[in-house]
Short mmCIF file of C-alpha atoms and ligand atoms in Angstrom, two decimals:
data_model
loop_
_atom_site.label_atom_id
_atom_site.label_comp_id
_atom_site.label_asym_id
_atom_site.label_seq_id
_atom_site.Cartn_x
_atom_site.Cartn_y
_atom_site.Cartn_z
CA MET A 1 -3.09 26.42 8.79
CA THR A 2 0.22 28.17 8.17
CA ALA A 3 0.35 29.87 4.81
CA ALA A 4 1.89 27.68 2.14
CA THR A 5 5.41 28.84 1.46
CA HIS A 6 7.24 27.91 -1.68
CA THR A 7 10.98 28.11 -1.94
CA ALA A 8 10.67 28.40 -5.72
CA ARG A 9 7.82 28.56 -8.15
CA ALA A 10 6.48 25.07 -8.58
CA LEU A 11 6.86 24.91 -12.33
CA GLU A 12 10.46 26.09 -12.24
CA ALA A 13 11.27 23.58 -9.53
CA ARG A 14 9.83 20.83 -11.66
CA ALA A 15 11.64 21.93 -14.80
CA ALA A 16 14.89 21.64 -12.89
CA LEU A 17 14.23 18.06 -11.85
CA SER A 18 16.25 15.42 -13.59
CA LEU A 19 14.25 12.20 -13.46
CA PRO A 20 15.35 8.97 -15.15
CA TYR A 21 11.92 8.23 -16.63
CA THR A 22 9.36 10.60 -18.12
CA HIS A 23 8.04 9.59 -21.57
CA VAL A 24 8.72 5.90 -22.14
CA ASP A 25 7.53 3.40 -24.72
CA THR A 26 8.82 0.14 -23.25
CA LEU A 27 7.78 -2.61 -20.88
CA PHE A 28 10.18 -4.88 -18.99
CA ILE A 29 9.94 -8.35 -20.46
CA ASN A 30 12.49 -11.17 -20.44
CA GLY A 31 15.15 -9.03 -18.79
CA THR A 32 15.08 -6.09 -21.18
CA TRP A 33 13.14 -2.89 -21.77
CA THR A 34 11.03 -4.05 -24.72
CA PRO A 35 8.86 -1.84 -26.98
CA ALA A 36 5.14 -2.29 -26.30
CA ARG A 37 3.17 -4.08 -29.06
CA GLY A 38 0.61 -1.32 -29.53
CA THR A 39 0.82 2.47 -29.81
CA ALA A 40 -1.79 3.45 -27.19
CA ARG A 41 -0.41 5.55 -24.34
CA ASN A 42 -1.44 6.75 -20.89
CA PRO A 43 -0.35 10.16 -19.60
CA VAL A 44 1.21 10.71 -16.19
CA ALA A 45 0.06 13.92 -14.48
CA ASP A 46 1.67 15.90 -11.67
CA PRO A 47 -1.12 16.27 -9.11
CA ALA A 48 0.46 19.42 -7.68
CA THR A 49 0.06 21.29 -10.97
CA GLY A 50 -2.17 19.18 -13.19
CA GLU A 51 0.60 19.18 -15.81
CA ALA A 52 1.11 15.99 -17.85
CA TRP A 53 4.85 15.39 -17.56
CA GLY A 54 5.21 11.75 -18.57
CA SER A 55 3.56 8.92 -20.46
CA VAL A 56 3.76 5.15 -20.68
CA PRO A 57 2.40 2.45 -22.96
CA ASP A 58 -1.20 1.43 -22.40
CA GLY A 59 -0.32 -2.23 -22.77
CA SER A 60 -2.34 -4.77 -24.71
CA ALA A 61 -3.37 -8.39 -24.22
CA GLU A 62 -0.38 -9.35 -26.41
CA ASP A 63 1.95 -7.55 -24.00
CA VAL A 64 0.43 -9.50 -21.09
CA ASP A 65 0.91 -12.74 -23.06
CA ALA A 66 4.56 -11.89 -23.64
CA ALA A 67 5.18 -10.96 -20.00
CA VAL A 68 3.51 -14.13 -18.68
CA ALA A 69 5.39 -16.27 -21.23
CA SER A 70 8.64 -14.70 -20.06
CA ALA A 71 7.78 -15.42 -16.41
CA GLN A 72 6.84 -19.01 -17.31
CA GLN A 73 10.11 -19.55 -19.13
CA ALA A 74 12.06 -18.21 -16.15
CA PHE A 75 10.06 -20.44 -13.81
CA HIS A 76 11.25 -23.42 -15.81
CA GLY A 77 14.84 -22.17 -15.53
CA GLN A 78 17.28 -21.93 -12.65
CA TRP A 79 15.47 -19.43 -10.38
CA PRO A 80 13.14 -21.79 -8.48
CA ARG A 81 15.94 -24.34 -8.29
CA LEU A 82 18.39 -22.04 -6.51
CA THR A 83 18.51 -22.54 -2.76
CA PRO A 84 16.60 -19.96 -0.70
CA THR A 85 19.97 -18.71 0.60
CA GLU A 86 21.12 -18.14 -2.97
CA ARG A 87 17.93 -16.22 -3.76
CA ALA A 88 18.29 -14.27 -0.51
CA ALA A 89 21.68 -13.06 -1.76
CA PHE A 90 19.89 -11.51 -4.75
CA LEU A 91 17.39 -9.84 -2.41
CA LEU A 92 20.24 -8.32 -0.40
CA ARG A 93 21.83 -7.00 -3.59
CA ILE A 94 18.49 -5.56 -4.74
CA ALA A 95 18.20 -3.78 -1.36
CA ASP A 96 21.61 -2.15 -1.91
CA GLU A 97 20.69 -1.16 -5.46
CA VAL A 98 17.38 0.33 -4.30
CA GLU A 99 19.14 2.46 -1.69
CA LYS A 100 21.51 3.82 -4.35
CA ARG A 101 18.44 5.11 -6.19
CA ALA A 102 16.72 6.72 -3.17
CA GLU A 103 16.53 10.25 -4.51
CA GLU A 104 15.24 9.39 -7.98
CA LEU A 105 12.69 7.06 -6.42
CA SER A 106 11.47 9.74 -4.04
CA LEU A 107 11.21 12.50 -6.64
CA THR A 108 9.55 10.30 -9.26
CA ASN A 109 7.05 9.01 -6.67
CA THR A 110 6.27 12.58 -5.58
CA ARG A 111 5.77 13.79 -9.11
CA GLU A 112 3.46 10.88 -9.88
CA ASN A 113 1.15 10.98 -6.89
CA GLY A 114 1.93 14.15 -4.93
CA SER A 115 3.17 12.37 -1.81
CA PRO A 116 5.19 14.99 0.07
CA VAL A 117 8.93 14.35 -0.23
CA SER A 118 8.99 14.08 3.56
CA GLU A 119 7.00 10.87 2.95
CA SER A 120 8.53 9.59 -0.29
CA ALA A 121 12.10 10.16 0.95
CA GLY A 122 11.64 7.08 3.13
CA ALA A 123 10.42 4.83 0.33
CA ALA A 124 13.82 3.45 -0.70
CA ALA A 125 14.90 2.68 2.86
CA ASN A 126 11.58 1.02 3.56
CA ALA A 127 11.74 -1.04 0.35
CA ALA A 128 15.32 -2.06 1.10
CA GLY A 129 14.23 -3.05 4.62
CA ILE A 130 11.52 -5.28 3.16
CA PHE A 131 13.98 -7.03 0.83
CA ARG A 132 16.41 -7.53 3.73
CA TYR A 133 13.71 -8.82 6.06
CA PHE A 134 12.55 -11.46 3.57
CA ALA A 135 16.17 -12.40 2.82
CA SER A 136 16.46 -13.20 6.53
CA LEU A 137 13.74 -15.87 6.14
CA ALA A 138 15.82 -18.11 3.85
CA GLY A 139 16.59 -20.38 6.81
CA TYR A 140 12.87 -20.89 7.43
CA LEU A 141 12.46 -22.19 3.87
CA GLU A 142 15.54 -24.40 4.14
CA ARG A 143 14.75 -25.99 7.48
CA GLU A 144 13.88 -29.64 6.96
CA ASP A 145 10.32 -30.31 8.04
CA VAL A 146 9.66 -33.99 8.77
CA ARG A 147 6.52 -34.88 10.72
CA ALA A 148 5.80 -38.29 12.23
CA PHE A 149 2.39 -39.85 11.79
CA PRO A 150 0.67 -39.28 15.17
CA ARG A 151 -0.02 -43.02 15.49
CA GLY A 152 3.53 -43.98 14.45
CA GLY A 153 4.76 -46.17 11.63
CA GLY A 154 5.73 -43.48 9.17
CA GLU A 155 6.62 -39.90 8.50
CA SER A 156 5.91 -37.10 6.05
CA ILE A 157 8.45 -34.77 4.53
CA VAL A 158 6.77 -31.36 4.05
CA ARG A 159 8.12 -29.46 1.06
CA ARG A 160 7.54 -25.72 0.61
CA GLU A 161 7.57 -25.03 -3.12
CA PRO A 162 7.07 -21.77 -5.00
CA VAL A 163 3.44 -21.33 -6.05
CA GLY A 164 4.47 -20.33 -9.60
CA ILE A 165 3.87 -17.27 -11.77
CA CYS A 166 2.46 -14.39 -9.71
CA ALA A 167 0.53 -11.35 -10.90
CA LEU A 168 1.33 -8.39 -8.63
CA ILE A 169 -1.17 -5.51 -8.95
CA ALA A 170 -0.70 -2.29 -6.98
CA PRO A 171 -2.56 1.00 -6.30
CA TRP A 172 -1.23 4.55 -6.58
CA ASN A 173 -0.92 5.65 -2.96
CA PHE A 174 2.41 3.91 -2.14
CA PRO A 175 3.49 2.80 -5.61
CA ILE A 176 6.87 1.43 -4.56
CA ASN A 177 6.29 -0.32 -1.26
CA LEU A 178 2.98 -1.91 -2.17
CA VAL A 179 4.79 -3.68 -5.01
CA VAL A 180 7.89 -4.52 -2.99
CA ILE A 181 5.87 -6.14 -0.18
CA LYS A 182 4.67 -8.62 -2.80
CA LEU A 183 7.84 -8.87 -4.88
CA ALA A 184 10.28 -9.65 -2.05
CA PRO A 185 8.47 -12.72 -0.63
CA ALA A 186 7.58 -13.93 -4.14
CA LEU A 187 11.26 -13.84 -5.14
CA LEU A 188 12.48 -15.51 -1.97
CA ALA A 189 9.91 -18.27 -2.43
CA GLY A 190 11.24 -18.91 -5.96
CA CYS A 191 8.29 -17.50 -7.88
CA THR A 192 8.51 -15.39 -11.03
CA VAL A 193 6.28 -12.34 -11.44
CA VAL A 194 4.47 -9.91 -13.70
CA ILE A 195 3.91 -6.50 -12.09
CA LYS A 196 1.11 -4.11 -13.06
CA PRO A 197 1.32 -0.71 -11.33
CA ALA A 198 -1.62 1.71 -11.10
CA SER A 199 -2.15 3.99 -14.10
CA PRO A 200 -1.34 7.25 -12.21
CA THR A 201 1.98 5.82 -10.91
CA PRO A 202 3.68 3.71 -13.59
CA LEU A 203 7.16 5.32 -13.54
CA SER A 204 8.69 4.99 -10.05
CA ILE A 205 8.41 1.22 -10.19
CA ARG A 206 10.73 1.22 -13.22
CA ILE A 207 13.49 2.34 -10.89
CA ILE A 208 12.88 -0.76 -8.74
CA ILE A 209 13.09 -2.85 -11.92
CA ASP A 210 16.46 -1.21 -12.67
CA ALA A 211 17.61 -2.19 -9.17
CA VAL A 212 16.45 -5.78 -9.76
CA ALA A 213 18.33 -5.90 -13.08
CA ALA A 214 21.47 -4.35 -11.56
CA ALA A 215 21.37 -7.01 -8.84
CA GLY A 216 21.70 -9.65 -11.57
CA VAL A 217 18.29 -11.31 -11.17
CA PRO A 218 17.95 -13.67 -14.18
CA ALA A 219 15.96 -12.54 -17.22
CA GLY A 220 12.24 -13.22 -17.04
CA VAL A 221 12.02 -13.55 -13.25
CA VAL A 222 10.58 -10.03 -12.93
CA ASN A 223 8.42 -8.49 -15.68
CA LEU A 224 6.55 -5.18 -15.83
CA VAL A 225 3.53 -4.19 -17.90
CA THR A 226 1.75 -0.84 -17.75
CA GLY A 227 -1.83 -0.11 -18.69
CA SER A 228 -5.35 0.30 -17.43
CA GLY A 229 -7.54 -1.82 -15.19
CA ARG A 230 -8.52 -3.75 -18.32
CA LEU A 231 -4.92 -4.94 -18.56
CA GLY A 232 -5.02 -5.87 -14.87
CA ASP A 233 -8.14 -7.91 -15.54
CA ALA A 234 -6.43 -9.73 -18.44
CA LEU A 235 -3.47 -10.50 -16.19
CA VAL A 236 -5.63 -11.81 -13.33
CA LYS A 237 -7.46 -14.17 -15.69
CA HIS A 238 -4.46 -15.20 -17.79
CA PRO A 239 -4.19 -19.00 -17.97
CA GLY A 240 -0.46 -18.83 -17.29
CA VAL A 241 -0.84 -17.08 -13.93
CA ASP A 242 -0.80 -19.22 -10.77
CA LYS A 243 -1.41 -16.63 -8.03
CA VAL A 244 -2.67 -13.05 -7.76
CA ALA A 245 -1.58 -10.52 -5.13
CA PHE A 246 -3.59 -7.30 -5.21
CA THR A 247 -3.75 -4.07 -3.21
CA GLY A 248 -6.46 -1.62 -4.09
CA SER A 249 -10.10 -0.79 -3.64
CA THR A 250 -12.73 -3.15 -2.27
CA PRO A 251 -14.92 -3.10 -5.43
CA VAL A 252 -12.00 -4.12 -7.68
CA GLY A 253 -10.89 -6.64 -5.03
CA ARG A 254 -14.30 -8.29 -5.20
CA LYS A 255 -14.04 -8.64 -8.99
CA ILE A 256 -10.60 -10.18 -8.68
CA ALA A 257 -11.78 -12.53 -5.92
CA ALA A 258 -14.69 -13.63 -8.13
CA ALA A 259 -12.37 -14.31 -11.08
CA CYS A 260 -9.89 -16.19 -8.88
CA GLY A 261 -12.73 -18.14 -7.27
CA GLU A 262 -13.92 -19.29 -10.68
CA LEU A 263 -10.37 -20.25 -11.63
CA LEU A 264 -9.52 -21.73 -8.18
CA ARG A 265 -6.46 -19.45 -8.22
CA PRO A 266 -4.89 -18.42 -4.90
CA VAL A 267 -5.31 -14.71 -4.22
CA THR A 268 -4.21 -12.19 -1.59
CA LEU A 269 -6.32 -9.03 -1.32
CA GLU A 270 -5.35 -5.91 0.66
CA LEU A 271 -8.33 -3.61 0.29
CA GLY A 272 -9.85 -0.46 1.76
CA GLY A 273 -10.46 0.52 5.36
CA LYS A 274 -12.36 2.78 7.72
CA SER A 275 -10.38 2.60 10.91
CA SER A 276 -10.97 4.26 14.28
CA ALA A 277 -8.73 5.80 16.92
CA ILE A 278 -10.22 5.37 20.38
CA VAL A 279 -9.06 8.11 22.74
CA LEU A 280 -9.36 6.68 26.26
CA PRO A 281 -10.30 9.05 29.10
CA ASP A 282 -6.74 9.01 30.52
CA ALA A 283 -5.07 9.78 27.16
CA ASP A 284 -2.25 12.34 26.98
CA LEU A 285 -3.48 14.74 24.29
CA ASP A 286 -0.06 16.39 23.80
CA ALA A 287 1.39 12.96 23.03
CA ILE A 288 -1.44 12.23 20.58
CA SER A 289 -0.81 15.52 18.83
CA LYS A 290 2.76 14.43 18.06
CA VAL A 291 1.67 11.25 16.22
CA LEU A 292 -1.74 12.33 14.94
CA ILE A 293 -0.82 13.21 11.35
CA ARG A 294 1.28 10.08 10.85
CA SER A 295 -1.37 7.81 12.38
CA CYS A 296 -4.56 9.38 11.09
CA MET A 297 -3.73 11.47 7.97
CA ARG A 298 -0.54 9.94 6.60
CA ASN A 299 0.21 10.73 2.96
CA THR A 300 -2.51 13.43 2.83
CA GLY A 301 -5.02 10.90 4.12
CA GLN A 302 -4.31 8.45 1.29
CA THR A 303 -3.21 5.48 3.38
CA CYS A 304 -5.35 2.39 3.77
CA TYR A 305 -4.92 1.68 7.50
CA ILE A 306 -5.02 5.19 8.99
CA SER A 307 -7.64 5.93 11.65
CA THR A 308 -9.74 8.66 10.12
CA ARG A 309 -12.52 8.35 12.71
CA ILE A 310 -11.46 9.69 16.10
CA LEU A 311 -13.64 8.47 18.95
CA ALA A 312 -13.48 10.84 21.93
CA PRO A 313 -15.02 10.38 25.40
CA ALA A 314 -17.92 12.76 26.01
CA SER A 315 -16.11 14.08 29.10
CA ARG A 316 -13.17 15.33 26.99
CA TYR A 317 -14.85 15.84 23.62
CA SER A 318 -14.19 19.56 23.18
CA GLU A 319 -10.57 19.18 24.37
CA VAL A 320 -10.01 16.45 21.75
CA VAL A 321 -11.66 18.54 19.02
CA ASP A 322 -9.43 21.52 19.91
CA MET A 323 -6.26 19.39 19.92
CA VAL A 324 -7.05 17.68 16.59
CA THR A 325 -8.02 20.99 14.96
CA ALA A 326 -4.88 22.78 16.16
CA THR A 327 -2.63 19.89 15.09
CA VAL A 328 -4.10 19.74 11.58
CA GLN A 329 -3.96 23.54 11.24
CA ALA A 330 -0.25 23.49 12.13
CA GLY A 331 0.61 21.12 9.26
CA GLN A 332 1.77 23.03 6.19
CA GLN A 333 -0.03 22.32 2.95
CA GLY A 334 1.84 23.09 -0.22
CA ASP A 335 4.22 21.92 -2.88
CA PRO A 336 5.00 18.26 -2.20
CA LEU A 337 8.55 18.91 -3.40
CA ASP A 338 9.05 21.29 -0.44
CA PRO A 339 10.58 19.30 2.45
CA ASN A 340 8.43 21.27 4.95
CA THR A 341 5.16 20.23 3.33
CA VAL A 342 2.98 17.96 5.45
CA PHE A 343 -0.12 17.88 3.24
CA GLY A 344 0.21 17.60 -0.54
CA PRO A 345 -2.51 17.33 -3.21
CA CYS A 346 -4.85 14.43 -3.79
CA ALA A 347 -3.13 11.97 -6.11
CA THR A 348 -5.57 12.30 -9.00
CA LYS A 349 -8.26 14.65 -10.21
CA ALA A 350 -10.85 11.89 -9.73
CA GLN A 351 -9.76 11.43 -6.12
CA TYR A 352 -9.89 15.23 -5.56
CA ARG A 353 -13.50 15.27 -6.77
CA THR A 354 -14.37 12.26 -4.59
CA VAL A 355 -12.90 13.90 -1.48
CA LEU A 356 -14.74 17.18 -2.11
CA ASP A 357 -17.95 15.23 -2.57
CA TYR A 358 -17.44 13.62 0.86
CA VAL A 359 -16.76 17.05 2.38
CA GLN A 360 -20.01 18.38 0.94
CA SER A 361 -21.93 15.32 2.14
CA ALA A 362 -20.60 15.84 5.67
CA VAL A 363 -21.77 19.44 5.73
CA ALA A 364 -25.17 18.44 4.33
CA GLU A 365 -25.53 15.75 7.01
CA GLY A 366 -24.81 18.21 9.85
CA ALA A 367 -21.11 17.75 10.62
CA ARG A 368 -19.23 20.89 11.72
CA ALA A 369 -15.94 21.74 9.99
CA THR A 370 -13.54 23.12 12.60
CA THR A 371 -10.88 23.68 9.95
CA GLY A 372 -10.81 23.25 6.17
CA GLY A 373 -13.95 22.05 4.44
CA ASP A 374 -13.15 23.22 0.94
CA ALA A 375 -10.79 23.02 -2.02
CA ALA A 376 -7.48 24.86 -1.58
CA SER A 377 -6.00 27.25 -4.12
CA LEU A 378 -2.36 27.67 -3.35
CA GLY A 379 -0.89 29.90 -6.08
CA GLY A 380 2.86 29.87 -6.71
CA GLY A 381 2.46 27.69 -9.80
CA LEU A 382 0.17 25.21 -8.05
CA GLU A 383 -3.14 26.68 -9.28
CA GLY A 384 -3.97 23.58 -11.34
CA GLY A 385 -3.20 21.18 -8.49
CA TYR A 386 -5.67 18.84 -6.80
CA PHE A 387 -5.50 20.35 -3.32
CA VAL A 388 -8.21 19.88 -0.70
CA LYS A 389 -7.76 21.83 2.54
CA PRO A 390 -6.93 19.50 5.43
CA THR A 391 -10.28 19.19 7.14
CA VAL A 392 -11.56 18.22 10.58
CA PHE A 393 -15.25 17.56 11.18
CA ALA A 394 -16.70 17.58 14.71
CA ASP A 395 -20.21 16.43 15.63
CA VAL A 396 -19.88 13.42 13.33
CA THR A 397 -22.35 10.60 13.98
CA ALA A 398 -22.18 6.95 13.00
CA PRO A 399 -24.78 7.03 10.19
CA MET A 400 -23.05 9.84 8.24
CA ARG A 401 -21.32 8.84 4.99
CA ILE A 402 -17.96 10.21 6.16
CA SER A 403 -18.22 7.92 9.17
CA ARG A 404 -18.98 4.79 7.15
CA GLU A 405 -17.11 5.10 3.84
CA GLU A 406 -13.44 5.33 3.01
CA ILE A 407 -12.63 8.91 1.95
CA PHE A 408 -8.93 8.56 1.04
CA GLY A 409 -8.19 12.27 1.48
CA PRO A 410 -7.16 14.76 4.21
CA VAL A 411 -10.39 14.56 6.19
CA LEU A 412 -10.88 13.49 9.82
CA GLY A 413 -14.18 13.02 11.66
CA ILE A 414 -14.54 13.14 15.45
CA LEU A 415 -17.33 11.14 17.10
CA LYS A 416 -18.39 11.18 20.74
CA TYR A 417 -18.71 8.04 22.89
CA GLY A 418 -20.20 7.36 26.34
CA ASP A 419 -18.39 4.39 27.88
CA ILE A 420 -15.75 1.94 26.61
CA ASP A 421 -18.36 -0.55 25.38
CA ASP A 422 -19.88 2.27 23.34
CA ALA A 423 -16.43 3.17 21.92
CA VAL A 424 -15.67 -0.43 20.93
CA ALA A 425 -19.11 -0.82 19.37
CA LEU A 426 -18.61 2.37 17.33
CA ALA A 427 -15.14 1.25 16.19
CA ASN A 428 -16.44 -2.17 15.15
CA ASN A 429 -19.53 -0.75 13.44
CA THR A 430 -18.02 -0.88 9.95
CA GLU A 431 -17.88 -3.26 7.03
CA PHE A 432 -14.09 -2.92 7.04
CA GLY A 433 -11.49 -4.29 9.46
CA LEU A 434 -8.01 -3.09 8.56
CA GLY A 435 -6.40 -0.79 11.17
CA GLY A 436 -7.14 0.98 14.42
CA LEU A 437 -5.58 2.82 17.32
CA VAL A 438 -6.01 3.09 21.05
CA PHE A 439 -4.66 6.16 22.85
CA GLY A 440 -4.30 5.84 26.62
CA GLN A 441 -1.69 6.04 29.37
CA ASP A 442 -2.66 2.79 31.10
CA GLN A 443 -1.03 0.21 28.80
CA GLN A 444 -3.04 -2.73 30.15
CA ALA A 445 -6.34 -0.90 29.67
CA ALA A 446 -5.30 0.13 26.16
CA LEU A 447 -4.29 -3.45 25.31
CA ALA A 448 -7.63 -4.76 26.57
CA VAL A 449 -9.44 -2.34 24.23
CA ALA A 450 -7.11 -3.26 21.32
CA ASP A 451 -8.02 -6.92 21.87
CA ARG A 452 -11.71 -6.07 21.41
CA MET A 453 -11.22 -4.32 18.05
CA ASP A 454 -12.32 -6.47 15.10
CA THR A 455 -9.47 -5.56 12.79
CA GLY A 456 -6.23 -6.96 11.35
CA SER A 457 -3.90 -4.47 13.07
CA VAL A 458 -4.19 -2.09 16.01
CA GLY A 459 -1.64 0.43 17.31
CA ILE A 460 -1.30 1.55 20.90
CA ASN A 461 -0.32 5.22 21.04
CA PHE A 462 1.24 5.03 17.56
CA PHE A 463 0.80 3.08 14.33
CA ALA A 464 3.44 1.55 12.08
CA SER A 465 3.39 -1.67 10.14
CA ASN A 466 6.15 -4.09 11.11
CA HIS A 467 7.84 -6.07 8.30
CA ALA A 468 8.00 -9.08 10.62
CA ALA A 469 4.33 -9.10 11.70
CA PRO A 470 1.36 -10.09 9.54
CA PHE A 471 -0.63 -7.23 8.01
CA GLY A 472 -4.03 -7.86 6.52
CA GLY A 473 -7.66 -6.93 6.64
CA ARG A 474 -10.79 -8.59 7.91
CA HIS A 475 -14.24 -8.44 6.30
CA ASP A 476 -14.34 -5.97 3.36
CA SER A 477 -10.69 -5.05 3.96
CA GLY A 478 -9.36 -8.17 2.31
CA LEU A 479 -8.29 -11.77 2.28
CA GLY A 480 -5.00 -13.16 3.53
CA THR A 481 -1.95 -11.34 4.85
CA GLU A 482 1.25 -9.70 3.72
CA TYR A 483 4.45 -9.15 5.77
CA GLY A 484 5.98 -11.67 8.14
CA ILE A 485 6.35 -15.41 7.63
CA GLU A 486 2.61 -15.45 6.98
CA GLY A 487 3.21 -13.13 4.01
CA LEU A 488 5.92 -15.45 2.66
CA ASN A 489 3.65 -18.49 3.04
CA ALA A 490 1.22 -16.87 0.59
CA TYR A 491 3.77 -17.54 -2.20
CA LEU A 492 4.27 -21.22 -1.31
CA SER A 493 2.59 -24.42 -2.27
CA TYR A 494 2.97 -27.36 0.08
CA LYS A 495 3.70 -30.95 -0.78
CA SER A 496 3.73 -33.76 1.79
CA ILE A 497 5.77 -36.86 0.88
CA HIS A 498 4.68 -39.79 3.06
CA ARG A 499 6.87 -42.81 3.71
CA LYS A 500 6.99 -45.81 6.04
CA ARG A 501 9.65 -45.82 8.68
P1 LIG B 1 -8.14 0.38 -7.60
O1 LIG B 1 -8.75 -0.80 -6.97
O2 LIG B 1 -8.96 1.19 -8.51
O3 LIG B 1 -6.85 -0.03 -8.44
C1 LIG B 1 -5.83 -0.81 -7.91
C2 LIG B 1 -5.08 -1.48 -9.03
O4 LIG B 1 -5.93 -2.42 -9.69
C3 LIG B 1 -4.61 -0.53 -10.12
O5 LIG B 1 -3.38 -1.01 -10.62
C4 LIG B 1 -5.70 -0.66 -11.16
O6 LIG B 1 -5.32 -0.28 -12.44
C5 LIG B 1 -5.98 -2.13 -11.09
N1 LIG B 1 -7.29 -2.54 -11.57
C6 LIG B 1 -8.41 -1.79 -11.78
N2 LIG B 1 -9.42 -2.57 -12.21
C7 LIG B 1 -8.94 -3.84 -12.28
C8 LIG B 1 -9.51 -5.09 -12.62
N3 LIG B 1 -10.79 -5.22 -12.99
N4 LIG B 1 -8.73 -6.19 -12.56
C9 LIG B 1 -7.45 -6.11 -12.16
N5 LIG B 1 -6.84 -4.94 -11.83
C10 LIG B 1 -7.60 -3.82 -11.86
O7 LIG B 1 -7.55 1.20 -6.39
P2 LIG B 1 -6.79 2.58 -6.42
O8 LIG B 1 -5.60 2.52 -7.27
O9 LIG B 1 -7.78 3.62 -6.71
O10 LIG B 1 -6.24 2.65 -4.90
C11 LIG B 1 -6.94 3.17 -3.85
C12 LIG B 1 -7.59 2.07 -3.05
O11 LIG B 1 -6.64 1.10 -2.62
C13 LIG B 1 -8.22 2.57 -1.79
O12 LIG B 1 -9.52 2.08 -1.68
C14 LIG B 1 -7.36 2.01 -0.67
O13 LIG B 1 -7.95 1.78 0.54
C15 LIG B 1 -6.84 0.78 -1.24
N6 LIG B 1 -5.57 0.46 -0.61
C16 LIG B 1 -5.48 -0.60 0.25
C17 LIG B 1 -4.31 -0.88 0.90
C18 LIG B 1 -4.17 -2.07 1.80
O14 LIG B 1 -3.05 -2.48 2.09
N7 LIG B 1 -5.24 -2.65 2.26
C19 LIG B 1 -3.12 -0.07 0.70
C20 LIG B 1 -3.32 1.01 -0.23
C21 LIG B 1 -4.51 1.24 -0.85
P3 LIG B 1 -5.61 1.22 -12.96
O15 LIG B 1 -4.91 2.15 -12.03
O16 LIG B 1 -5.02 1.21 -14.31
O17 LIG B 1 -7.10 1.39 -12.93
#
């Protein structure tokens, strides 16, 4: 790995930052920043230094009541009665307002969760793209849908109505876009929402709220509460909530699914993953090297769909190990505020400990670290940061913990396969089913392997989620989909009006 270089000492660089939100005592309810009911607070730490630089209210059940009441009031107002085209115009204005705030969004996001600015710099454009994509679906909602009875004699008018008040709960790894991918379709559908961000990342989302307010969205349509998982639980179970959309871990997803099952409340769950990249025997390793970090270690390995298990043919195993090792070693680890940084810190101290525990388990189970394999101490003001050295393990086998469980850190494992059936069986030998990759020069052969992978998305020679295509997990990776028309449908309730002709 190239030595970390810092253009300025980390603490000085941070002191010079001018961020719109640091220590705040308000929640966004009924169109205004409103003081929280209680006095409890949660700190916000900079994972690159460990320094607590911000704080937010640790909201209470009364705050959730107020936010849901505000969303209910707005749902009884004009918002759901506007035409989809009228709501789409708001989405387009929000997109413009988000783009105006790109730098503050990026820097706040990076200070909250340590995503390198090379990653967070794209957050505003991506969020704006999501708002614009869903705005483009207004025509789908407006199209009259009249279906004849198959045996004749009558017809049914199919109405697509907003499902109601939605609880949007997000994790810390992409704190802006994992809210926006819920917010944009909910708004287009005519729903009103209460957002609960993750405790480590409660500030960047406030900038999205500012964009929503600047776009003129009516009071009460979008509300924000901050607080712990306990607050999330209160929101999920609140009698005034009609639908829950959640991204986060599988264990919390199960609890939410159980609560929603009991309440018969619609729920969308985007959960964890353990995805595989199958390197076919004809793969171009130089080409893989160019997309490897983005596809397999994006955001310092803290991305749900990345393929952290690399399956290499026995005939080319050592070549693949050398390529992956050299590619990871070439990525600079350092201050996430440095535009050249590829690998930042883990987002939280708890996650740092979890990742190091996985690294130790891999060594104990016989995996061979070809690079990394330890905590990193970077100096330059970053001594207190949660840095794990980007790590590659060779000689990984299917039963090892790092091969079965989601690590959510900068750690790759390389497994060996015999033939294609063996590769597909290894890839599908997981409780998850979120992402996956096939690397190969013969497109037809690669597509045939992609078709055999038991997962919600697969990339061929690269991975990127497409706003227009459904994204969701199978098995322990979730329920339902986001993105695309399918993602919009999750915020609709259907009504069929039958009549004689
Ligand atoms: P968690 O599941 O711990 O938390 C996610 C959100 O749920 C947070 O806002 C959290 O609040 C809240 N929460 C915690 N407990 C409850 C509860 N009982 N009821 C309602 N809400 C609750 O996940 P992490 O934040 O740790 O995120 C990392 C995980 O998310 C990884 O496993 C990753 O794979 C997954 N993920 C999945 C993605 C996908 O699209 N499939 C995308 C990104 C991440 P608080 O922070 O206050 O605890």
